[in-house]
Amino acid sequence: MSDSTPADNRPTNRLSGETSPYLLQHAYNPVDWYPWGEEAIQKARDEDRPIFLSIGYSACHWCHVMEHESFENAAIAAVMNERFVNIKVDREERPDLDQIYMNAVQLMTGRGGWPMSVFLTPDLKPFYGGTYFPPEARMGMPGFPDILVRVSEVWQERREELLESAEKLTAAISDMVPPAAADAAPGEETLRSAMQALLRSSDGTHGGFGAAPKFPHPMDIRLLLRCWQRFQNEEALDVVKLALDKMAAGGIYDQLGGGFHRYSTDHRWLVPHFEKMLYDNALLTSSYVEAYQATGDADYARIVRETLDYTLNEMTQPQGGFYSTQDADSEGVEGKFFVWSEQEIVELLGEENARLFNSYYDVTPHGNWEGHTILNRPRSHDEAAAALGIDPQELREKLTACRETLFAVRAKRIAPQRDDKVLVAWNGLMIAAMAQAGRVLGDERYTTAAVDAAEFVLGEMRNESGRLLHSYKDGRARFNAYLDDYACFVDGLVELYQATFEEKYLEAAAELATTMIDQFHEPEQGGFYYTSHDHEELITRQKDLQDSATPSGNSMAATGLLKLARLTGRRDLEEIALGTLRMLSGVVEKHPSAAGQALLAVDFLIGPTHEIVLVDGSDAEEGNAVLHELESRFLPNKVVVRTSASTSPSALLGPLVEGKTALENNATVFLCQQGTCTAPVGGDDFKAALDALVTKV
């Protein structure tokens, strides 16, 4: 089901023809909203009115608050309609606009967030803005109606001053440049320095980085795993384990349904912002998969399964694509769907089971949040079993039954709304996570889900010339794709190839990488623009350099191109990736906490990075056993190819697989670096060779 407001007889505005669930939420507002487009912009020019631009997204709690307080208020809407041309934008559909005008708000106010509220001239230049504004002045914030009147008066009475300010602000946005590139490409010392910075910022008590609000930092966690292995630094592994353990035990993790909420409002991961985002769950899945490989801790594998099962059950459309988000609110109340009372649990589970469950999940008479309880696990399983005087396995079985009962009851509640549009970039992240989990855990369900999503994007989210389209909803694929769409999907396809060894996915990755380079690459300074060469002309064209909640487009482009280069032997792809990392080197050196994905690419680049070629013998199961051995080890800097003596080498993989045959018709492995291979190995010799690779990093 879509988020959109059910059809009724109320009048609608121009958003009623849109597909975005966020825009459709506002279709019944008395505000005369326009979607972003020429009609609205031309109206502002013809009528000499400023534009009020409001940017948000469907899972944004404060977006809902401002809508209810101001945009549903007839008196406030009348002022907006009389004095402005009002444009509503879904930031998930138009991240290009969100980037530009968020930069403007941050330059004006020193902070940013959503909803974003920006006033523009008719030629789209910003001159005043902020985030959430209340309907009347409070807590040091001006009231939104007062702002509307004041901005309108300045537009009428001090136009020249306002236009001059808009010109200066637009120039400042256009002149925003990254820190100067370092003299040399990032190397091992860059990784060491980043590791030390992350260790300094880590919370040694509650896990994670920094203070409240606390975000998961999955790219930084994956980087520390690599640094632990590269530098044999046990503190790095300790920081990773503490962060993953505390998040998985906290309220940020849905203890009943699986999956992670957006972030924690407190320092100990108890109280989340309750929305669930596809990208968070994709990126955290990869973090837990790699931690499982590195430590063998079965609890990490459990979190992977629960998170991906949540994704399959609640975030996957019938055609295979992955939905975007789930809201924080239900029935207009944040978190209502997820919280419990002690009395409710006793009634559902009975006294004895409730005693065990409530002790384990921190359920108390007064609750731990606004009189309710957010389920969390303050003690480890063994500690809880000892405190309760029960065998750990028996406790596990009882708790499983209790969770199933409560989950079934929760499923009957009014659920948070879901934004059911499909975005290429976020699907690319989840395809990579599903493919990675499928091969590490040996679970074909996840590999199949990755295949289905990739086939959906390839089949339904491209135009007639094969170019990607950013968003899909209600049978319509729309908007030129952005850099991160190409970069994340290319990386997802490369990971999918290594889970299925179907070359069509590698071929699609190579084709889309070529389009990405043709349409986004900037060879003079290196790296990629966020929008394509033929994109709608905006007030500036920017490069996406720093990680936010998702990896930056340039970092993901470098990552995907490096993997493709090692698989295909195409040095041109590696040179473009290297140029991108050089362009990013200033950001990497000065702001490593905002460059985790770039640092993952650096780690892959400097290696040692291995191309591993498996040639099947007569028994395919023997090859499967080889892959199991390979995926049971934490060896992130590798690419894997599987072929057989009966398979003719493709043009794409020819340089890597040509001339390689199975020894005595047994599964045989070739360990290579940049095309130079050691003697082929098989059986126990392969296990020893893998162990040697792990220790040589």
XYZ file of C-alpha atoms in Angstrom:
697
model
C 0.000 0.000 0.000
C 1.157 3.537 -0.710
C 1.450 6.293 1.871
C -0.798 8.603 -0.082
C -3.876 10.052 1.568
C -7.003 8.073 0.652
C -9.073 9.653 -2.065
C -12.087 11.612 -0.834
C -14.097 14.632 -1.822
C -11.732 17.259 -0.426
C -10.194 19.626 -2.962
C -6.651 18.846 -3.991
C -3.754 20.951 -5.202
C -1.323 20.270 -8.039
C 0.512 17.584 -6.095
C -2.372 15.159 -6.612
C -0.913 14.083 -9.947
C 2.477 13.150 -8.493
C 3.694 9.652 -7.583
C 5.863 10.540 -4.567
C 4.135 9.434 -1.336
C 5.597 12.511 0.355
C 4.109 14.892 -2.195
C 0.803 13.046 -2.141
C 0.661 13.536 1.634
C 0.425 17.269 0.887
C -2.082 17.016 -1.960
C -4.981 17.974 0.318
C -3.281 20.947 1.981
C -4.964 24.317 1.437
C -1.548 25.526 0.250
C -1.499 25.910 -3.538
C 1.522 23.625 -3.861
C 3.285 23.070 -7.158
C 5.767 20.295 -7.887
C 9.182 21.504 -9.023
C 8.930 22.332 -12.711
C 8.619 24.966 -15.393
C 4.971 25.782 -14.624
C 5.735 26.963 -11.099
C 8.948 28.740 -12.039
C 7.292 30.582 -14.932
C 4.395 31.621 -12.684
C 6.866 33.194 -10.249
C 8.496 35.111 -13.104
C 5.230 36.214 -14.683
C 3.741 37.377 -11.385
C 7.012 38.710 -9.938
C 6.637 36.632 -6.794
C 9.292 34.953 -4.650
C 9.220 31.171 -4.391
C 8.760 29.330 -1.121
C 10.524 25.972 -1.517
C 9.786 23.265 1.053
C 11.889 20.091 0.894
C 11.292 16.991 3.010
C 10.644 13.272 2.839
C 7.887 10.915 3.882
C 9.584 9.394 6.954
C 10.535 12.807 8.392
C 8.794 13.407 11.741
C 9.244 17.192 11.819
C 8.036 17.416 8.229
C 4.741 15.956 9.442
C 4.686 18.380 12.367
C 5.157 21.446 10.169
C 2.534 20.182 7.755
C -0.010 19.754 10.533
C 0.798 23.051 12.245
C 1.227 25.302 9.212
C 0.435 23.756 5.846
C -2.958 22.459 7.008
C -3.743 25.833 8.600
C -6.099 27.738 6.297
C -4.995 31.181 7.522
C -1.303 30.447 7.049
C -1.994 28.830 3.680
C -3.855 31.968 2.567
C -0.765 34.097 3.239
C 1.437 31.616 1.383
C -0.911 31.535 -1.609
C -1.300 35.297 -1.768
C 2.364 36.227 -1.547
C 4.407 33.281 -2.873
C 4.597 30.549 -5.440
C 4.861 27.463 -3.252
C 6.877 24.442 -4.387
C 7.067 21.132 -2.538
C 9.955 18.725 -3.252
C 10.648 15.173 -2.112
C 14.359 15.165 -1.330
C 14.545 11.465 -2.156
C 13.297 12.153 -5.682
C 15.375 15.296 -6.194
C 18.575 14.975 -4.166
C 20.196 17.410 -6.626
C 17.917 20.217 -5.449
C 18.275 19.112 -1.849
C 22.086 19.337 -2.042
C 22.106 22.833 -3.527
C 19.567 24.409 -1.229
C 20.796 22.578 1.860
C 24.176 24.168 1.220
C 22.389 27.519 1.073
C 20.604 26.947 4.382
C 23.815 25.836 6.057
C 25.639 28.921 4.793
C 22.825 31.159 6.061
C 22.168 29.521 9.428
C 25.128 27.272 10.225
C 22.950 24.184 10.371
C 20.611 22.131 8.236
C 17.870 19.548 8.407
C 14.383 18.716 7.272
C 11.906 20.066 6.593
C 14.020 22.540 4.687
C 12.350 25.918 4.115
C 13.979 28.204 1.547
C 12.854 31.409 -0.144
C 14.052 31.906 -3.727
C 13.961 34.608 -6.349
C 12.059 33.690 -9.532
C 15.427 32.760 -11.079
C 15.853 30.195 -8.281
C 18.518 31.972 -6.237
C 18.101 31.555 -2.459
C 17.981 34.570 -0.169
C 16.507 33.337 3.143
C 15.932 29.954 4.701
C 15.858 27.599 7.615
C 14.421 24.261 8.599
C 11.345 23.722 10.779
C 9.468 26.887 11.719
C 6.684 26.763 14.357
C 3.288 28.363 13.708
C 4.045 31.030 16.290
C 7.272 32.294 17.847
C 8.666 29.975 20.525
C 11.950 28.645 21.897
C 13.889 31.376 20.149
C 12.404 30.554 16.749
C 10.299 33.065 14.819
C 6.773 32.043 13.871
C 6.268 30.901 10.301
C 3.466 33.433 9.541
C 5.709 36.259 10.757
C 8.479 35.034 8.477
C 6.126 34.922 5.496
C 4.976 38.494 6.031
C 8.462 39.824 6.682
C 10.000 38.106 3.648
C 7.183 39.409 1.461
C 7.684 42.952 2.743
C 11.424 42.844 2.104
C 10.743 41.497 -1.401
C 8.485 44.473 -2.086
C 10.370 47.230 -0.275
C 14.070 46.282 -0.364
C 14.286 44.321 -3.593
C 17.735 45.473 -4.700
C 19.273 44.620 -1.345
C 17.617 41.207 -1.386
C 18.724 40.428 -4.955
C 22.289 41.406 -4.120
C 22.210 39.036 -1.148
C 20.838 36.246 -3.344
C 23.618 36.771 -5.889
C 26.294 36.601 -3.215
C 24.802 33.477 -1.657
C 24.510 31.747 -5.024
C 28.134 32.614 -5.797
C 29.168 31.215 -2.412
C 27.355 27.945 -3.155
C 28.979 27.702 -6.569
C 32.399 28.456 -5.089
C 32.178 25.742 -2.452
C 35.197 23.580 -3.175
C 36.677 20.606 -1.377
C 39.893 20.889 0.578
C 42.838 20.964 -1.805
C 43.958 17.570 -2.989
C 46.949 16.124 -1.171
C 50.309 16.036 -2.935
C 50.137 12.263 -3.262
C 47.328 9.768 -3.592
C 46.039 8.473 -0.240
C 48.041 5.536 1.067
C 48.611 3.408 4.120
C 49.476 6.334 6.376
C 46.146 7.904 5.426
C 44.411 4.758 6.673
C 46.434 4.751 9.888
C 45.612 8.396 10.557
C 41.911 7.805 9.912
C 41.936 4.795 12.227
C 43.470 6.838 15.021
C 40.911 9.618 14.543
C 38.048 7.116 14.740
C 39.499 5.467 17.840
C 39.763 8.862 19.532
C 36.118 9.676 18.773
C 34.758 6.292 19.848
C 32.574 5.856 22.926
C 34.286 3.238 25.065
C 31.228 2.730 27.267
C 28.200 2.645 24.997
C 29.842 2.042 21.633
C 29.721 4.062 18.456
C 31.183 7.480 17.809
C 30.578 10.836 19.444
C 27.669 11.849 21.647
C 23.914 12.085 21.163
C 22.313 12.035 18.706
C 24.173 8.896 17.657
C 24.283 7.592 14.110
C 25.430 4.078 13.175
C 28.519 4.980 11.035
C 28.563 1.696 9.063
C 31.308 2.788 6.647
C 33.565 3.723 9.569
C 32.900 0.360 11.219
C 33.890 -1.469 8.042
C 37.004 0.692 7.771
C 38.064 -0.158 11.333
C 37.682 -3.868 10.552
C 40.139 -3.447 7.702
C 42.497 -1.415 9.868
C 42.356 -4.079 12.572
C 43.489 -6.630 10.034
C 46.011 -4.415 8.228
C 47.694 -2.960 11.306
C 46.968 -5.831 13.738
C 45.318 -3.266 15.997
C 43.104 -5.019 18.528
C 41.614 -1.750 19.786
C 40.071 -1.220 16.346
C 38.333 -4.593 16.567
C 37.192 -3.858 20.123
C 35.598 -0.600 18.969
C 33.814 -2.408 16.135
C 32.470 -5.144 18.382
C 31.285 -2.752 21.072
C 29.457 -0.593 18.533
C 27.787 -3.547 16.814
C 26.908 -5.261 20.099
C 25.397 -2.148 21.671
C 23.392 -1.224 18.580
C 22.028 -4.748 18.221
C 21.040 -4.766 21.907
C 19.567 -1.262 21.903
C 16.257 0.307 21.027
C 17.670 1.441 17.695
C 17.287 -2.208 16.661
C 13.765 -3.591 16.323
C 13.965 -6.479 18.776
C 10.741 -8.046 17.491
C 10.699 -7.389 13.765
C 14.355 -6.977 12.882
C 15.955 -4.042 11.133
C 17.440 -0.785 12.380
C 15.785 2.546 13.008
C 17.404 5.713 11.701
C 19.506 6.861 14.681
C 19.488 7.140 18.453
C 18.456 10.351 20.177
C 20.477 9.392 23.268
C 24.050 8.269 23.797
C 23.237 4.640 24.692
C 21.191 3.595 21.635
C 17.935 3.313 23.608
C 15.558 5.872 22.073
C 15.614 5.979 18.280
C 14.048 8.191 15.721
C 11.742 5.391 14.726
C 11.793 5.661 10.938
C 13.482 2.805 9.089
C 15.490 3.565 5.974
C 16.461 1.041 3.316
C 19.988 2.410 3.076
C 20.716 2.137 6.814
C 19.691 -1.492 6.822
C 21.721 -2.250 3.704
C 24.889 -0.608 5.012
C 24.564 -2.104 8.493
C 23.949 -5.547 7.017
C 27.321 -5.361 5.265
C 28.949 -4.275 8.537
C 27.519 -7.241 10.457
C 28.361 -9.678 7.641
C 31.997 -8.615 7.725
C 32.118 -8.676 11.520
C 30.788 -12.233 11.355
C 33.564 -13.163 8.942
C 36.180 -11.490 11.147
C 35.050 -12.906 14.490
C 32.856 -15.931 13.812
C 30.311 -14.516 16.296
C 27.010 -16.188 15.421
C 25.062 -13.295 16.926
C 26.221 -11.085 14.056
C 24.891 -13.622 11.566
C 21.577 -13.577 13.456
C 21.319 -9.804 13.106
C 22.042 -10.100 9.383
C 19.290 -12.665 8.917
C 16.731 -10.740 10.961
C 17.494 -7.485 9.162
C 17.286 -9.010 5.709
C 14.175 -10.994 6.612
C 12.572 -7.722 7.688
C 13.566 -6.273 4.314
C 12.102 -9.232 2.449
C 8.869 -9.192 4.463
C 8.174 -5.469 4.646
C 10.336 -3.577 2.168
C 10.205 -5.637 -1.032
C 7.685 -5.046 -3.806
C 6.137 -7.962 -5.729
C 8.322 -7.268 -8.786
C 11.485 -7.438 -6.682
C 12.509 -3.835 -6.096
C 13.140 -2.586 -2.572
C 10.994 0.170 -1.067
C 12.572 3.290 0.402
C 11.435 4.009 3.951
C 9.014 3.394 6.764
C 7.666 6.287 8.786
C 8.445 7.038 12.424
C 4.827 7.846 13.201
C 1.639 5.828 13.329
C -1.727 7.331 14.214
C 0.130 10.647 14.360
C 2.334 9.528 17.263
C 6.045 8.860 16.930
C 7.037 5.319 17.881
C 3.527 4.208 18.870
C 3.711 1.060 16.741
C 6.887 -0.196 18.443
C 6.456 0.441 22.195
C 4.828 -1.638 24.946
C 3.500 -1.475 28.490
C 4.231 -4.011 31.179
C 0.539 -4.752 31.674
C 0.055 -5.409 27.971
C 2.872 -7.956 27.923
C 1.690 -9.732 31.072
C -1.781 -10.077 29.568
C -0.399 -11.477 26.325
C 2.318 -13.789 27.657
C 1.097 -14.816 31.101
C 2.855 -14.153 34.397
C 5.797 -16.564 34.095
C 6.734 -15.897 30.471
C 6.245 -12.179 31.019
C 8.626 -12.333 34.007
C 11.357 -13.779 31.787
C 10.613 -11.525 28.824
C 10.341 -8.321 30.838
C 13.574 -8.960 32.691
C 15.369 -9.732 29.437
C 14.008 -6.774 27.446
C 13.994 -4.086 30.148
C 10.204 -3.849 30.537
C 9.215 -2.073 33.756
C 5.985 -0.682 35.262
C 6.948 2.909 34.428
C 8.680 2.206 31.121
C 11.912 3.664 29.791
C 10.461 6.280 27.414
C 7.481 8.569 27.974
C 5.738 5.993 30.141
C 6.188 3.182 27.628
C 8.916 0.621 27.034
C 11.219 0.449 24.040
C 12.426 -3.150 23.974
C 16.177 -3.478 24.458
C 18.629 -5.953 25.944
C 20.662 -4.380 28.778
C 22.517 -7.678 29.472
C 24.032 -10.353 27.277
C 22.046 -13.532 26.788
C 24.234 -15.578 29.121
C 24.178 -12.874 31.809
C 20.398 -12.678 31.608
C 20.065 -16.474 31.808
C 22.308 -16.580 34.880
C 20.347 -13.785 36.575
C 17.066 -15.585 35.859
C 18.433 -18.977 36.913
C 17.534 -20.688 33.653
C 19.469 -22.683 31.082
C 20.562 -20.351 28.235
C 19.118 -22.601 25.519
C 15.815 -22.973 27.339
C 15.647 -19.202 27.747
C 16.361 -18.749 24.039
C 13.482 -21.044 23.114
C 11.042 -19.375 25.494
C 11.971 -15.905 24.285
C 11.548 -16.956 20.661
C 7.998 -18.049 21.384
C 7.309 -14.830 23.305
C 8.609 -12.655 20.478
C 6.455 -14.523 17.963
C 3.364 -13.890 20.101
C 4.091 -10.190 20.518
C 5.051 -9.760 16.872
C 1.724 -11.253 15.791
C -0.120 -8.837 18.074
C 1.957 -5.884 16.892
C 1.186 -6.777 13.284
C -2.484 -5.982 13.999
C -1.683 -2.440 15.083
C -1.921 0.464 12.652
C 1.500 0.317 11.050
C 3.707 3.263 10.138
C 3.205 4.380 6.573
C 5.670 3.172 3.980
C 7.209 5.148 1.152
C 6.943 2.586 -1.603
C 8.931 4.271 -4.302
C 12.014 2.424 -5.547
C 15.296 4.354 -5.786
C 18.188 2.990 -7.829
C 20.995 4.046 -5.490
C 19.440 2.572 -2.356
C 18.523 -0.580 -4.256
C 22.154 -0.856 -5.327
C 23.227 -0.764 -1.672
C 20.712 -3.441 -0.686
C 21.543 -5.619 -3.707
C 25.185 -5.562 -2.602
C 24.204 -6.427 0.988
C 21.857 -9.244 -0.039
C 24.441 -10.710 -2.428
C 27.176 -10.502 0.194
C 24.995 -12.110 2.878
C 23.757 -14.775 0.497
C 27.220 -16.048 -0.262
C 28.651 -15.682 3.270
C 25.666 -17.273 5.034
C 24.958 -19.726 2.232
C 21.323 -18.592 2.054
C 19.933 -18.575 -1.475
C 16.919 -16.483 -0.430
C 19.114 -13.416 -0.151
C 20.922 -14.066 -3.408
C 17.569 -14.559 -5.141
C 16.275 -11.294 -3.687
C 19.358 -9.493 -4.999
C 18.788 -11.022 -8.445
C 15.127 -10.004 -8.449
C 15.921 -6.416 -7.480
C 18.672 -6.127 -10.088
C 16.387 -7.502 -12.786
C 13.694 -5.019 -11.776
C 16.024 -2.043 -12.051
C 17.507 -3.256 -15.338
C 14.087 -3.971 -16.786
C 11.917 -1.153 -15.421
C 14.184 1.759 -14.476
C 15.968 2.570 -17.719
C 14.919 4.717 -20.637
C 14.898 3.685 -24.266
C 18.635 4.346 -24.630
C 19.530 2.257 -21.566
C 20.157 5.199 -19.223
C 19.068 4.731 -15.620
C 16.034 6.542 -14.219
C 16.233 7.507 -10.562
C 12.818 6.659 -9.082
C 9.976 4.207 -9.735
C 6.455 4.463 -8.356
C 3.036 3.326 -9.562
C 4.351 1.906 -12.807
C 6.328 5.045 -13.701
C 10.109 5.423 -13.741
C 11.092 9.106 -13.564
C 13.972 11.562 -13.315
C 17.440 11.331 -14.816
C 19.534 9.156 -12.550
C 22.206 10.795 -10.407
C 25.820 9.809 -9.821
C 25.050 7.730 -6.745
C 22.411 5.794 -8.695
C 25.015 4.663 -11.194
C 27.799 4.188 -8.648
C 25.793 2.198 -6.089
C 24.083 0.072 -8.729
C 27.354 -0.709 -10.505
C 28.832 -1.835 -7.181
C 25.710 -3.881 -6.431
C 25.921 -5.619 -9.804
C 29.589 -6.451 -9.242
C 28.726 -7.993 -5.869
C 25.817 -9.843 -7.455
C 28.099 -11.317 -10.092
C 30.315 -12.688 -7.329
C 27.274 -14.316 -5.694
C 25.851 -15.855 -8.885
C 28.762 -15.855 -11.371
C 26.282 -14.915 -14.082
C 28.303 -12.741 -16.431
C 25.296 -10.735 -17.577
C 25.464 -8.803 -14.312
C 29.116 -7.988 -14.845
C 28.335 -6.950 -18.411
C 25.562 -4.661 -17.185
C 27.922 -3.179 -14.592
C 30.547 -2.461 -17.254
C 27.961 -0.905 -19.586
C 26.576 1.363 -16.867
C 30.078 2.293 -15.715
C 30.796 3.481 -19.252
C 27.631 5.618 -19.188
C 28.604 6.988 -15.778
C 31.987 8.042 -17.085
C 30.540 9.543 -20.277
C 27.846 11.518 -18.475
C 29.343 12.498 -15.101
C 33.152 12.361 -15.219
C 35.159 15.563 -14.991
C 38.665 14.741 -16.210
C 40.419 18.034 -15.428
C 40.180 17.896 -11.627
C 39.160 14.265 -11.449
C 36.014 12.771 -10.023
C 32.392 13.052 -11.040
C 29.633 15.636 -10.992
C 26.457 14.687 -9.152
C 24.248 15.361 -12.184
C 24.721 14.232 -15.777
C 25.961 16.486 -18.577
C 22.452 16.713 -20.034
C 20.644 17.275 -16.715
C 18.258 20.166 -16.094
C 20.265 23.370 -15.658
C 20.256 24.477 -12.023
C 21.962 27.417 -10.322
C 25.138 25.373 -9.868
C 26.552 21.927 -10.651
C 28.190 20.175 -7.745
C 30.319 17.193 -6.886
C 29.167 14.818 -4.163
C 32.267 14.466 -1.983
C 31.433 13.660 1.628
C 29.590 10.686 3.061
C 26.360 11.485 4.843
C 24.040 8.697 5.951
C 24.902 7.155 2.580
C 28.270 6.940 0.837
C 29.181 9.850 -1.411
C 28.684 9.302 -5.124
C 32.368 9.839 -5.864
C 33.494 7.370 -3.209
C 31.091 4.724 -4.483
C 32.163 5.405 -8.079
C 35.789 4.810 -7.102
C 34.829 1.633 -5.229
C 32.837 0.105 -8.067
C 35.356 1.048 -10.747
C 38.242 -0.475 -8.789
C 36.408 -3.793 -8.470
C 35.453 -3.778 -12.142
C 39.016 -2.977 -13.115
C 40.383 -5.960 -11.188
C 37.786 -8.306 -12.649
C 38.141 -7.169 -16.246
C 41.771 -6.075 -16.409
C 40.706 -2.605 -17.621
C 43.401 -0.233 -16.409
C 41.451 2.764 -17.738
C 38.799 2.174 -15.079
C 41.416 1.973 -12.352
C 43.014 5.226 -13.551
C 39.667 7.040 -13.360
C 39.094 5.606 -9.865
C 42.599 6.705 -8.837
C 41.949 10.213 -10.169
C 38.734 10.314 -8.174
C 40.543 9.326 -4.979
C 43.199 11.973 -5.625
C 40.420 14.547 -6.005
C 38.964 13.336 -2.693
C 42.305 13.238 -0.889
C 41.850 16.629 0.778
C 38.512 15.538 2.246
C 40.010 12.190 3.258
C 42.948 13.828 5.032
C 41.036 16.618 6.778
C 37.669 14.973 7.445
C 38.183 11.191 7.608
C 34.909 10.701 9.503
C 33.111 12.061 6.411
C 35.072 9.881 4.001
C 34.629 6.319 5.220
C 33.652 4.942 1.818
C 36.564 6.694 0.118
C 38.884 5.133 2.691
C 37.405 1.702 1.960
C 38.290 2.310 -1.677
C 41.799 3.399 -0.670
C 42.237 0.213 1.333
C 41.149 -1.823 -1.700
C 43.469 0.132 -3.994
C 46.671 -0.231 -1.989
C 45.893 -3.864 -1.213
C 47.186 -6.401 -1.373
C 44.084 -7.049 -3.453
C 43.535 -10.478 -4.932
C 41.784 -11.722 -8.027
C 40.716 -15.248 -7.149
C 39.783 -17.531 -10.026
C 37.990 -20.778 -9.264
C 37.987 -23.342 -12.065
C 35.448 -26.084 -11.420
C 36.339 -29.714 -11.895
C 33.890 -32.531 -12.511
C 32.104 -32.050 -9.178
C 30.425 -28.654 -8.767
C 29.928 -29.318 -5.054
C 33.687 -29.347 -4.651
C 33.729 -25.816 -6.061
C 30.952 -24.811 -3.668
C 33.072 -26.074 -0.786
C 35.972 -23.948 -2.001
C 33.756 -20.861 -2.062
C 32.520 -21.636 1.447
C 36.102 -21.713 2.677
C 36.764 -18.429 0.924
C 33.707 -16.624 2.282
C 34.231 -17.890 5.824
C 37.324 -15.672 6.092
C 37.507 -11.914 6.380
C 39.340 -11.072 3.176
C 37.587 -7.936 1.917
C 40.097 -6.894 -0.701
C 39.348 -9.509 -3.296
C 37.292 -10.189 -6.374
C 36.193 -13.698 -7.289
C 35.584 -15.340 -10.649
C 34.188 -18.830 -11.171
C 34.545 -20.690 -14.442
C 35.006 -24.217 -15.758
C 36.995 -26.010 -18.418
C 33.860 -26.294 -20.559
C 33.177 -22.544 -20.439
C 34.646 -20.353 -23.133
C 36.172 -17.194 -21.638
C 34.139 -14.077 -22.368
C 35.715 -10.951 -23.766
C 35.023 -9.277 -20.440
C 36.790 -11.839 -18.243
C 39.116 -13.274 -20.861
C 42.313 -11.650 -19.555
C 41.734 -13.102 -16.084
C 40.511 -16.625 -16.909
C 42.215 -17.430 -20.190
C 44.426 -20.512 -20.057
C 43.340 -21.544 -16.563
C 42.248 -25.177 -16.230
C 41.338 -27.572 -13.436
C 44.113 -29.796 -12.113
C 43.229 -33.480 -12.527
C 39.604 -32.414 -13.022
C 39.387 -31.168 -9.430
C 38.308 -27.698 -8.286
C 41.368 -25.503 -8.704
C 42.084 -21.977 -7.504
C 44.386 -19.357 -8.975
C 45.414 -16.520 -6.664
C 46.359 -13.458 -8.682
C 47.315 -9.819 -8.250
C 46.759 -7.492 -11.188
C 46.776 -10.466 -13.534
C 49.894 -12.174 -12.168
C 49.004 -15.515 -10.617
C 50.652 -17.972 -8.259
C 50.738 -21.691 -8.984
C 47.234 -23.229 -8.940
C 46.114 -24.815 -5.672
C 43.275 -27.051 -4.499
C 42.044 -28.964 -1.465
C 43.869 -28.384 1.806
C 46.561 -26.418 -0.018
C 43.887 -23.816 -0.816
C 42.918 -23.495 2.860
C 46.537 -22.924 3.798
C 46.937 -20.393 0.992
C 43.859 -18.496 2.172
C 45.114 -18.424 5.752
C 48.384 -17.021 4.450
C 46.559 -14.291 2.530
C 44.663 -13.221 5.638
C 47.809 -12.955 7.756
C 49.801 -11.109 5.069
C 47.488 -8.103 4.962
